[in-house]
Amino acid sequence: MAKVMSLAAQSPVAIFSKSNCCICYTIKTLIYRFGANPAIYELDEFPNGQELEREILALGRRPVFIGREFVGGSNEIMSLHLKGELVKKLRKAKAIFM
């Protein structure tokens, strides 16, 4: 999981997804709408995507990291959004300034 964690540490928000995943698209769109500029790692387009995907399976889902912290997958992101906590996390990570 070292490579995933290393990539996640390079940006205030990192999303590991697949380019043809509609749920991943929804999460990326949501985060973009708040003004964040996440690092997007499309595993089906990334040079060592299969290797990263094996590491990600240990997390059990397509992970999103905010502030170098593993937040979870789409369910966790949507729950944070509905509770009004997603924007707070993005602000705390200095991913947005609104």
Tab-separated table of C-alpha atoms in Angstrom:
chain	number	residue	atom	x	y	z
A	1	MET	CA	0.000	0.000	0.000
A	2	ALA	CA	3.078	2.225	0.027
A	3	LYS	CA	2.621	3.465	-3.552
A	4	VAL	CA	-1.018	4.418	-2.989
A	5	MET	CA	-0.136	6.270	0.202
A	6	SER	CA	2.766	8.030	-1.525
A	7	LEU	CA	0.522	9.242	-4.365
A	8	ALA	CA	-2.198	10.286	-1.917
A	9	ALA	CA	0.311	12.403	0.022
A	10	GLN	CA	1.140	14.526	-3.043
A	11	SER	CA	-2.143	16.455	-3.088
A	12	PRO	CA	-4.697	17.750	-0.556
A	13	VAL	CA	-7.291	15.524	-2.267
A	14	ALA	CA	-6.530	12.307	-4.142
A	15	ILE	CA	-9.097	10.119	-5.873
A	16	PHE	CA	-8.372	6.651	-7.219
A	17	SER	CA	-10.976	5.664	-9.780
A	18	LYS	CA	-11.613	4.165	-13.182
A	19	SER	CA	-12.451	6.361	-16.137
A	20	ASN	CA	-15.593	4.387	-17.036
A	21	CYS	CA	-17.077	4.273	-13.511
A	22	CYS	CA	-20.224	6.384	-13.158
A	23	ILE	CA	-20.018	6.455	-9.351
A	24	CYS	CA	-16.409	7.649	-9.531
A	25	TYR	CA	-17.497	10.356	-11.971
A	26	THR	CA	-20.149	11.523	-9.511
A	27	ILE	CA	-17.643	11.765	-6.653
A	28	LYS	CA	-15.125	13.655	-8.806
A	29	THR	CA	-17.838	16.068	-9.978
A	30	LEU	CA	-19.002	16.679	-6.408
A	31	ILE	CA	-15.502	17.490	-5.201
A	32	TYR	CA	-14.790	19.707	-8.227
A	33	ARG	CA	-18.002	21.653	-7.579
A	34	PHE	CA	-16.667	22.715	-4.194
A	35	GLY	CA	-13.669	24.232	-5.941
A	36	ALA	CA	-11.153	21.533	-5.083
A	37	ASN	CA	-8.598	20.397	-7.617
A	38	PRO	CA	-8.047	16.747	-6.705
A	39	ALA	CA	-5.293	14.548	-8.020
A	40	ILE	CA	-7.145	11.950	-10.078
A	41	TYR	CA	-5.567	8.553	-10.617
A	42	GLU	CA	-7.537	6.661	-13.264
A	43	LEU	CA	-6.386	3.125	-12.598
A	44	ASP	CA	-7.353	1.911	-16.077
A	45	GLU	CA	-5.192	4.642	-17.647
A	46	PHE	CA	-2.359	4.860	-15.121
A	47	PRO	CA	0.927	3.140	-16.151
A	48	ASN	CA	1.015	0.820	-13.116
A	49	GLY	CA	-2.730	0.908	-12.485
A	50	GLN	CA	-3.095	-2.836	-11.985
A	51	GLU	CA	-0.434	-2.812	-9.301
A	52	LEU	CA	-2.101	0.131	-7.567
A	53	GLU	CA	-5.467	-1.581	-7.805
A	54	ARG	CA	-4.087	-4.610	-5.965
A	55	GLU	CA	-2.905	-2.306	-3.171
A	56	ILE	CA	-6.298	-0.575	-3.129
A	57	LEU	CA	-8.158	-3.859	-2.715
A	58	ALA	CA	-6.755	-3.916	0.819
A	59	LEU	CA	-8.857	-0.780	1.452
A	60	GLY	CA	-11.897	-2.495	-0.028
A	61	ARG	CA	-13.076	0.213	-2.433
A	62	ARG	CA	-12.086	3.057	-4.756
A	63	PRO	CA	-10.521	5.278	-2.157
A	64	VAL	CA	-10.620	9.014	-1.673
A	65	PHE	CA	-7.989	10.701	0.463
A	66	ILE	CA	-8.503	14.178	1.906
A	67	GLY	CA	-5.620	15.786	3.736
A	68	ARG	CA	-3.554	12.597	3.349
A	69	GLU	CA	-6.218	10.743	5.336
A	70	PHE	CA	-8.139	7.811	3.890
A	71	VAL	CA	-11.766	8.938	3.945
A	72	GLY	CA	-13.383	6.019	2.163
A	73	GLY	CA	-15.246	5.305	-1.008
A	74	SER	CA	-18.348	6.759	-2.595
A	75	ASN	CA	-20.678	5.836	0.281
A	76	GLU	CA	-18.495	7.597	2.830
A	77	ILE	CA	-18.044	10.676	0.629
A	78	MET	CA	-21.793	10.994	0.026
A	79	SER	CA	-22.505	10.519	3.748
A	80	LEU	CA	-20.034	13.272	4.618
A	81	HIS	CA	-21.653	15.522	2.019
A	82	LEU	CA	-25.185	14.898	3.319
A	83	LYS	CA	-24.044	15.625	6.886
A	84	GLY	CA	-22.369	18.865	5.772
A	85	GLU	CA	-18.948	17.548	6.753
A	86	LEU	CA	-17.334	17.148	3.336
A	87	VAL	CA	-16.754	20.886	2.865
A	88	LYS	CA	-15.277	21.098	6.376
A	89	LYS	CA	-12.805	18.316	5.563
A	90	LEU	CA	-11.873	19.960	2.263
A	91	ARG	CA	-11.306	23.309	4.020
A	92	LYS	CA	-9.242	21.720	6.778
A	93	ALA	CA	-7.054	20.047	4.141
A	94	LYS	CA	-6.692	23.438	2.414
A	95	ALA	CA	-8.224	21.931	-0.721
A	96	ILE	CA	-10.802	24.734	-0.935
A	97	PHE	CA	-10.916	28.297	0.336
A	98	MET	CA	-14.619	29.150	0.317
